[in-house]
Coordinates of C-alpha atoms in Angstrom, one line a residue:
M425 CA 0.0 0.0 0.0
F426 CA 1.6 3.2 -1.1
E427 CA -1.0 5.8 -0.2
H428 CA -0.1 9.1 1.6
H429 CA -2.8 10.9 3.4
E430 CA -2.8 14.5 4.7
N431 CA -6.5 14.6 5.7
D432 CA -6.4 17.5 8.0
D433 CA -4.5 19.7 5.6
F434 CA -6.5 18.6 2.7
E435 CA -9.9 19.2 4.3
E436 CA -8.8 22.6 5.6
Y437 CA -7.7 23.5 2.1
I438 CA -11.1 22.5 0.7
K439 CA -12.9 24.6 3.3
E440 CA -10.8 27.6 2.7
R441 CA -11.1 27.3 -1.1
K442 CA -14.9 27.2 -0.8
K443 CA -14.8 30.3 1.5
G444 CA -12.5 32.1 -0.8
T445 CA -9.9 32.7 1.9
T446 CA -6.6 34.3 0.7
E447 CA -4.0 31.6 0.1
T448 CA -0.3 31.7 0.8
D449 CA 2.2 33.1 -1.8
V450 CA 3.0 29.6 -2.9
E451 CA -0.7 28.7 -3.3
Q452 CA -1.3 31.9 -5.2
R453 CA 1.4 31.0 -7.7
I454 CA -0.3 27.6 -8.1
E455 CA -3.6 29.3 -8.6
E456 CA -2.3 31.6 -11.2
R457 CA -0.9 28.7 -13.1
A458 CA -4.2 26.9 -12.8
K459 CA -6.2 29.8 -14.1
R460 CA -4.7 29.4 -17.5
R461 CA -5.8 25.8 -17.6
R462 CA -9.2 26.5 -16.2
G463 CA -9.9 28.7 -19.2
K464 CA -10.4 25.6 -21.2
L465 CA -12.8 24.2 -18.6
N466 CA -14.8 27.4 -18.6
G467 CA -15.0 27.1 -22.4
F468 CA -16.6 23.7 -21.8
L469 CA -19.4 25.3 -19.8
C470 CA -20.1 27.6 -22.7
F471 CA -20.1 24.6 -25.0
I472 CA -22.7 22.8 -22.8
A473 CA -24.9 26.0 -22.6
G474 CA -25.0 26.1 -26.4
M475 CA -25.7 22.5 -27.0
A476 CA -29.5 22.8 -26.9
V477 CA -29.5 25.4 -29.6
S478 CA -26.8 23.5 -31.6
F479 CA -28.9 20.3 -31.3
V480 CA -31.8 21.9 -33.1
L481 CA -29.8 23.7 -35.7
V482 CA -27.7 20.7 -36.7
Y483 CA -30.4 18.0 -36.4
V484 CA -30.9 18.0 -40.2
G485 CA -27.3 16.8 -40.5
F486 CA -27.9 13.6 -38.6
V487 CA -26.6 10.4 -40.0
I488 CA -29.1 7.6 -39.0
A489 CA -27.2 4.6 -37.8
L490 CA -28.0 1.3 -36.1
N491 CA -25.2 -0.1 -34.0
K492 CA -26.5 -1.2 -30.5
G493 CA -28.5 0.9 -28.1
G494 CA -30.7 2.2 -25.2
F495 CA -33.2 5.1 -24.7
T496 CA -32.9 8.3 -22.7
H497 CA -32.5 12.1 -23.1
I498 CA -30.3 14.8 -21.7
F499 CA -32.8 16.9 -19.8
T500 CA -35.4 15.1 -17.7
S501 CA -38.6 17.1 -18.4
G502 CA -40.6 14.8 -16.1
N503 CA -39.4 16.4 -12.9
G504 CA -38.2 19.7 -14.3
S505 CA -34.6 19.1 -13.4
K506 CA -31.7 20.2 -15.6
L507 CA -28.0 20.7 -15.4
D508 CA -26.9 23.4 -12.9
Y509 CA -24.1 25.2 -14.9
K510 CA -23.1 27.4 -12.1
K511 CA -22.6 24.4 -9.8
I512 CA -20.6 22.6 -12.5
E513 CA -18.4 25.7 -13.0
E514 CA -17.7 25.9 -9.3
K515 CA -16.9 22.2 -8.9
T516 CA -14.7 21.9 -11.9
S517 CA -12.8 25.0 -10.7
L518 CA -12.4 23.4 -7.3
L519 CA -11.3 20.1 -8.9
Q520 CA -8.7 21.8 -11.1
S521 CA -7.2 23.6 -8.1
I522 CA -6.9 20.3 -6.2
I523 CA -5.2 18.7 -9.2
D524 CA -2.8 21.6 -9.4
K525 CA -2.0 21.4 -5.7
Y526 CA -1.9 17.6 -5.1
F527 CA -1.7 15.6 -8.4
L528 CA 1.7 14.0 -8.8
F529 CA 1.9 13.7 -12.5
D530 CA 1.5 16.1 -15.5
E531 CA -2.1 16.2 -16.8
D532 CA -3.1 16.2 -20.4
M533 CA -5.8 18.8 -20.7
T534 CA -7.1 17.5 -24.0
K535 CA -7.8 14.1 -22.3
V536 CA -9.4 15.9 -19.3
E537 CA -11.8 17.8 -21.6
D538 CA -12.6 14.7 -23.6
G539 CA -13.3 12.9 -20.3
I540 CA -15.7 15.6 -19.2
Y541 CA -17.7 15.4 -22.4
A542 CA -17.6 11.6 -22.3
G543 CA -18.8 11.7 -18.7
M544 CA -21.8 13.8 -19.6
M545 CA -22.9 11.1 -22.1
N546 CA -22.1 8.3 -19.7
G547 CA -24.3 9.9 -17.1
L548 CA -27.3 9.2 -19.3
D549 CA -27.0 5.6 -18.3
D550 CA -27.3 4.4 -21.9
P551 CA -24.4 2.2 -23.1
Y552 CA -25.0 3.3 -26.7
T553 CA -25.1 7.0 -26.2
V554 CA -21.4 8.0 -26.4
Y555 CA -19.0 10.8 -27.0
Y556 CA -16.4 10.4 -29.8
T557 CA -13.0 12.0 -29.7
K558 CA -11.5 13.2 -32.9
E559 CA -9.7 10.0 -33.4
E560 CA -12.7 7.9 -32.5
Y561 CA -15.0 9.8 -34.8
K562 CA -12.5 9.5 -37.7
A563 CA -12.5 5.7 -37.1
L564 CA -16.3 5.6 -37.0
N565 CA -16.5 7.3 -40.4
E566 CA -14.0 4.9 -41.9
D567 CA -16.1 2.0 -40.6
T568 CA -19.4 3.3 -42.1
E569 CA -17.9 4.7 -45.3
G570 CA -16.7 1.2 -46.3
K571 CA -13.0 2.0 -46.6
Y572 CA -10.1 1.4 -44.2
S573 CA -6.4 0.7 -44.1
G574 CA -5.9 -3.0 -43.5
I575 CA -5.3 -6.4 -45.2
G576 CA -8.6 -7.2 -46.9
A577 CA -10.0 -10.2 -45.1
S578 CA -13.2 -11.0 -43.2
V579 CA -13.0 -12.9 -39.9
S580 CA -15.4 -14.5 -37.4
Q581 CA -15.1 -15.5 -33.8
N582 CA -16.7 -18.6 -32.2
P583 CA -18.8 -17.2 -29.4
K584 CA -17.9 -20.2 -27.1
T585 CA -14.2 -20.9 -27.9
K586 CA -13.4 -17.3 -28.8
I587 CA -11.2 -18.7 -31.6
I588 CA -10.9 -16.2 -34.5
T589 CA -11.0 -17.6 -38.0
I590 CA -10.4 -16.2 -41.4
V591 CA -13.7 -16.5 -43.3
N592 CA -13.0 -14.8 -46.6
V593 CA -9.9 -13.3 -48.3
F594 CA -10.6 -10.5 -50.7
D595 CA -9.2 -10.6 -54.3
N596 CA -6.2 -8.4 -55.0
S597 CA -5.7 -7.7 -51.3
P598 CA -2.6 -7.8 -49.0
A599 CA -4.1 -10.8 -47.3
K600 CA -4.4 -12.7 -50.7
E601 CA -0.9 -11.7 -51.8
G602 CA 0.5 -12.6 -48.4
G603 CA -0.8 -16.1 -48.5
L604 CA -3.7 -15.9 -46.0
L605 CA -6.4 -18.6 -46.6
P606 CA -10.0 -19.1 -45.5
G607 CA -10.1 -21.4 -42.4
D608 CA -6.8 -20.1 -41.0
I609 CA -7.0 -19.5 -37.3
I610 CA -5.3 -16.3 -36.1
Y611 CA -2.9 -17.3 -33.3
K612 CA -0.4 -14.4 -33.0
I613 CA 0.2 -10.8 -34.2
D614 CA 3.9 -9.8 -34.1
G615 CA 4.7 -12.7 -31.8
E616 CA 2.0 -11.8 -29.3
E617 CA -0.7 -14.5 -28.8
V618 CA -4.2 -13.1 -29.4
T619 CA -6.3 -16.1 -28.8
G620 CA -9.4 -15.1 -26.8
T621 CA -9.0 -11.4 -27.7
D622 CA -12.3 -9.6 -28.4
L623 CA -12.8 -9.6 -32.2
D624 CA -13.5 -5.9 -32.5
V625 CA -10.4 -5.0 -30.4
L626 CA -8.2 -7.3 -32.4
V627 CA -9.3 -5.8 -35.7
K628 CA -9.0 -2.2 -34.8
T629 CA -5.8 -2.3 -32.7
K630 CA -3.8 -5.1 -34.3
I631 CA -4.9 -5.8 -37.9
R632 CA -5.9 -2.3 -39.1
G633 CA -3.4 0.5 -39.0
V634 CA -1.3 3.0 -40.9
E635 CA -1.3 2.5 -44.6
G636 CA 2.1 1.0 -45.7
S637 CA 2.9 -0.4 -42.3
S638 CA 3.7 -4.1 -42.0
F639 CA 3.2 -6.9 -39.3
T640 CA 3.6 -10.6 -38.9
M641 CA 0.5 -12.8 -38.5
T642 CA 0.9 -16.3 -37.2
V643 CA -1.9 -18.6 -38.1
I644 CA -2.8 -22.2 -37.4
R645 CA -3.6 -24.0 -40.7
G646 CA -5.2 -27.3 -41.6
D647 CA -6.0 -30.5 -39.7
E648 CA -2.3 -30.9 -38.9
K649 CA -2.4 -27.6 -36.9
K650 CA 0.7 -26.2 -38.6
Q651 CA 1.9 -22.8 -37.6
V652 CA 2.5 -20.4 -40.5
D653 CA 4.0 -16.9 -40.3
L654 CA 2.8 -14.4 -42.8
N655 CA 4.2 -10.9 -43.5
L656 CA 1.4 -8.6 -44.3
T657 CA 1.4 -4.9 -45.4
R658 CA -1.6 -2.7 -44.8
R659 CA -3.1 -0.6 -47.6
S660 CA -6.4 1.1 -48.4
I661 CA -9.2 -1.4 -48.7
E662 CA -12.8 -1.1 -49.8
V663 CA -14.7 -3.2 -47.2
Q664 CA -16.2 -6.3 -48.7
T665 CA -19.2 -6.5 -46.4
V666 CA -20.9 -9.0 -48.7
S667 CA -19.5 -12.3 -50.0
S668 CA -21.2 -15.1 -51.9
K669 CA -20.8 -18.6 -53.3
M670 CA -22.8 -21.2 -55.1
L671 CA -23.6 -24.4 -53.1
N672 CA -25.0 -27.6 -54.5
D673 CA -28.5 -28.0 -55.8
G674 CA -28.8 -24.4 -57.1
I675 CA -28.5 -22.9 -53.7
G676 CA -26.9 -19.5 -53.4
Y677 CA -25.2 -18.4 -50.2
V678 CA -24.7 -14.7 -49.4
A679 CA -23.0 -13.5 -46.1
V680 CA -23.4 -9.9 -44.9
S681 CA -20.9 -8.9 -42.3
Q682 CA -22.2 -5.4 -41.6
F683 CA -24.3 -2.6 -43.1
D684 CA -22.0 0.1 -44.4
A685 CA -22.4 2.6 -47.2
V686 CA -21.3 0.1 -49.8
T687 CA -23.4 -2.9 -48.5
S688 CA -26.6 -2.6 -50.5
E689 CA -24.9 -2.3 -53.9
Q690 CA -22.5 -5.2 -52.9
F691 CA -25.6 -7.3 -51.9
K692 CA -27.4 -6.7 -55.2
S693 CA -24.2 -7.3 -57.2
N694 CA -23.6 -10.7 -55.5
I695 CA -27.3 -11.7 -55.9
E696 CA -27.1 -10.9 -59.6
S697 CA -23.9 -12.9 -59.9
L698 CA -25.5 -15.9 -58.3
K699 CA -28.5 -15.6 -60.6
S700 CA -26.2 -15.8 -63.6
Q701 CA -24.7 -19.0 -62.1
G702 CA -28.2 -20.7 -62.0
M703 CA -29.3 -19.8 -58.4
K704 CA -32.8 -21.1 -57.6
K705 CA -32.8 -20.8 -53.8
L706 CA -31.0 -18.4 -51.4
I707 CA -29.4 -18.4 -47.9
V708 CA -28.7 -14.9 -46.4
D709 CA -26.2 -15.2 -43.5
L710 CA -26.4 -12.4 -40.9
R711 CA -24.6 -14.3 -38.1
G712 CA -22.3 -12.0 -36.2
N713 CA -23.5 -9.0 -38.1
P714 CA -23.7 -6.1 -35.5
G715 CA -25.7 -3.7 -37.6
G716 CA -24.9 -0.5 -39.4
L717 CA -26.7 2.0 -41.6
L718 CA -30.5 2.0 -41.7
D719 CA -30.8 3.2 -45.3
Q720 CA -28.8 0.2 -46.5
V721 CA -30.9 -2.4 -44.9
V722 CA -34.1 -0.7 -46.1
D723 CA -32.7 -0.7 -49.7
M724 CA -31.9 -4.4 -49.4
L725 CA -35.4 -5.2 -48.2
D726 CA -36.8 -3.2 -51.1
Y727 CA -34.7 -5.3 -53.4
I728 CA -36.1 -8.7 -52.2
L729 CA -39.6 -7.9 -51.0
P730 CA -42.8 -6.8 -52.6
E731 CA -44.0 -3.2 -52.2
G732 CA -45.2 -2.3 -48.7
L733 CA -44.2 -1.0 -45.2
V734 CA -40.9 -2.6 -44.1
L735 CA -40.1 -0.6 -41.0
Y736 CA -41.2 2.3 -38.8
T737 CA -39.6 4.3 -36.0
E738 CA -41.0 6.3 -33.1
D739 CA -39.3 8.9 -30.9
K740 CA -40.1 9.8 -27.3
N741 CA -42.9 12.2 -28.4
G742 CA -44.6 9.5 -30.5
N743 CA -43.5 11.0 -33.8
R744 CA -43.6 8.1 -36.4
E745 CA -41.5 7.7 -39.5
E746 CA -42.3 5.0 -42.0
Y747 CA -40.0 3.2 -44.5
Y748 CA -41.4 1.4 -47.6
A749 CA -40.3 -1.1 -50.2
K750 CA -41.2 0.8 -53.4
D751 CA -39.5 -1.3 -56.1
P752 CA -42.2 -3.5 -57.7
G753 CA -39.6 -6.1 -58.3
E754 CA -39.0 -8.9 -55.8
L755 CA -36.9 -12.0 -55.3
K756 CA -39.4 -14.8 -55.7
I757 CA -37.3 -17.8 -54.7
P758 CA -37.2 -20.0 -51.5
M759 CA -35.0 -18.3 -48.9
V760 CA -33.5 -18.9 -45.5
V761 CA -32.0 -16.3 -43.2
L762 CA -29.2 -17.4 -40.7
V763 CA -28.9 -15.5 -37.4
N764 CA -27.2 -15.9 -34.0
E765 CA -26.9 -14.1 -30.7
N766 CA -24.5 -11.6 -32.3
S767 CA -26.9 -10.6 -35.0
A768 CA -28.0 -7.1 -33.9
S769 CA -29.8 -3.9 -34.8
A770 CA -29.9 -3.6 -38.6
S771 CA -29.6 -7.4 -38.9
E772 CA -32.7 -7.6 -36.8
V773 CA -34.5 -5.1 -38.9
F774 CA -33.9 -7.4 -41.9
T775 CA -34.8 -10.6 -40.0
A776 CA -38.0 -9.2 -38.4
T777 CA -39.3 -7.8 -41.6
F778 CA -38.4 -11.0 -43.5
K779 CA -40.5 -12.9 -41.0
D780 CA -43.4 -10.5 -41.1
F781 CA -43.6 -10.9 -44.9
K782 CA -43.4 -14.7 -44.4
W783 CA -40.7 -14.7 -47.0
G784 CA -38.9 -17.8 -45.7
K785 CA -37.5 -19.5 -42.6
V786 CA -35.1 -18.1 -40.0
V787 CA -32.5 -20.5 -38.7
G788 CA -29.9 -20.3 -35.9
K789 CA -30.2 -18.7 -32.4
T790 CA -32.2 -15.9 -30.9
T791 CA -30.8 -12.5 -32.0
F792 CA -29.2 -9.9 -29.8
G793 CA -32.3 -7.8 -29.1
K794 CA -31.5 -4.2 -30.1
G795 CA -34.6 -2.3 -31.2
I796 CA -33.5 1.3 -31.0
V797 CA -31.9 3.9 -33.3
Q798 CA -29.0 6.2 -32.7
N799 CA -28.2 9.4 -34.5
V800 CA -24.6 10.6 -35.0
L801 CA -24.2 14.3 -34.4
P802 CA -20.9 16.0 -35.4
L803 CA -20.0 18.8 -33.0
G804 CA -18.1 21.0 -35.5
D805 CA -14.6 20.5 -34.0
G806 CA -13.9 17.0 -35.3
T807 CA -15.6 15.3 -32.3
A808 CA -19.2 13.9 -32.3
I809 CA -21.8 12.3 -30.1
K810 CA -24.0 9.3 -30.9
I811 CA -27.3 9.5 -29.1
T812 CA -30.3 7.2 -28.9
T813 CA -33.4 8.8 -30.4
Q814 CA -36.0 6.3 -31.5
H815 CA -37.4 2.8 -31.2
Y816 CA -37.8 0.8 -34.4
Y817 CA -40.5 -1.8 -35.3
P818 CA -41.1 -4.2 -38.2
P819 CA -44.6 -3.9 -39.9
S820 CA -46.2 -6.1 -37.2
G821 CA -45.2 -3.7 -34.5
Y822 CA -43.2 -6.4 -32.6
D823 CA -40.9 -4.8 -30.0
L824 CA -37.7 -6.9 -30.1
H825 CA -35.7 -4.6 -27.9
K826 CA -33.9 -6.6 -25.1
V827 CA -35.8 -9.7 -26.4
G828 CA -34.5 -10.5 -29.8
I829 CA -36.0 -12.5 -32.6
K830 CA -36.5 -16.3 -32.1
P831 CA -35.6 -18.4 -35.1
D832 CA -38.1 -20.7 -36.7
V833 CA -35.5 -23.5 -36.4
D834 CA -33.3 -23.2 -33.3
V835 CA -29.8 -24.7 -33.9
D836 CA -26.6 -24.4 -31.8
L837 CA -23.4 -24.0 -33.7
N838 CA -21.2 -27.1 -33.0
E839 CA -18.1 -26.5 -31.0
G840 CA -15.1 -25.9 -33.3
A841 CA -17.3 -25.3 -36.4
V842 CA -16.3 -22.5 -38.7
I843 CA -19.1 -20.3 -40.0
G844 CA -19.5 -20.6 -43.8
S845 CA -17.4 -23.8 -44.0
D846 CA -18.3 -27.5 -44.5
S847 CA -18.2 -27.9 -40.7
D848 CA -21.0 -25.2 -40.3
N849 CA -24.0 -27.3 -39.1
Q850 CA -26.3 -24.2 -38.9
L851 CA -25.6 -23.6 -42.6
G852 CA -26.2 -27.4 -43.2
T853 CA -29.6 -27.1 -41.6
A854 CA -30.5 -24.2 -43.8
V855 CA -29.4 -26.2 -46.9
D856 CA -31.6 -29.2 -45.8
I857 CA -34.6 -26.9 -45.4
L858 CA -34.2 -25.5 -48.9
K859 CA -33.6 -29.0 -50.3
S860 CA -36.9 -30.1 -48.8
E861 CA -38.8 -27.3 -50.6
E862 CA -38.8 -28.9 -54.1

């Protein structure tokens, strides 16, 4: 235990600071130095005071997104309470003076400010309402725009074993050129074992990076479990959010990893390619798909379904917005949708509407259960917030939030099975269902 307490001195200091008692010469010098830093914190208060106006003015610039969410709002009109800016200013000033007097290390004021803004969003008690720093907002835009600096491969993680497996290797990509193969198990990155690492963390911190930079990926390959070291160089990649292949008996298979700005066009292109190869039946795989952009999933539903309501949203005031399939064309072939416990948000929009239209069977496990919408609001300085604003519902009005969508056929993924491969028993079940529909 290496804690040092000066309780009497500290408490007296706090009392005197609150009373405004004149400090010693040393403390005055500390305070003068602190004033310069507190200028930034006072600027933060002005920022908060202007947020209500900015929110209204900038609302038309919202980007509608579906990632994973909750429901709340900044000011609680029910009891008339709101933020006390004077109290906040006094307390932040006090905290800054304590930091200047007692904190052992140098502080990074940019991080302090970002922490204040993040804390305000965290205080809403909604895990999906968040503040984005400049770096985080830039990364978010890269994710949703469909481009990034990486190696060009899609991966999946077994929810039980946490093993991360290469699902698809993009053509003309660093992954393809470096010798990475579908089915390879990611074991190490630059000599550091990554087995069990969260998939999102691994991709964003280890696999993606500065364009032109290189790293070594060690994979486990084949039944003999051979370790193979691959040297890979990152470059700009258009995200392949959709992949496809023809199975036996005229069955087409399309996997959608997420809903980015490029997804709908990729989906249509893959479907048309499968049609040209003689596709008569279709499996759409949404397992592990965390969601994405609302307009993309609506456009995809418009492509496969007949005309009609496919989705509606409601905000806290009961305002309703409806989305329709308007294209008279539709995909009139037997279909199955594959889902699991990690199919969330936009994936659930697709699945719930697919079920409401009775367009085919849903196979797999109950979905995540995220039935709410977030809006991303840029704040003008390179930062942004994502805030929950609406519930969404399929045509039937079913509220899937925190409940999910139960599949028509419940099937666990066998331990050790790789999604999309010959060992994928959930995919096998979907194939059997379509074969029975002769």
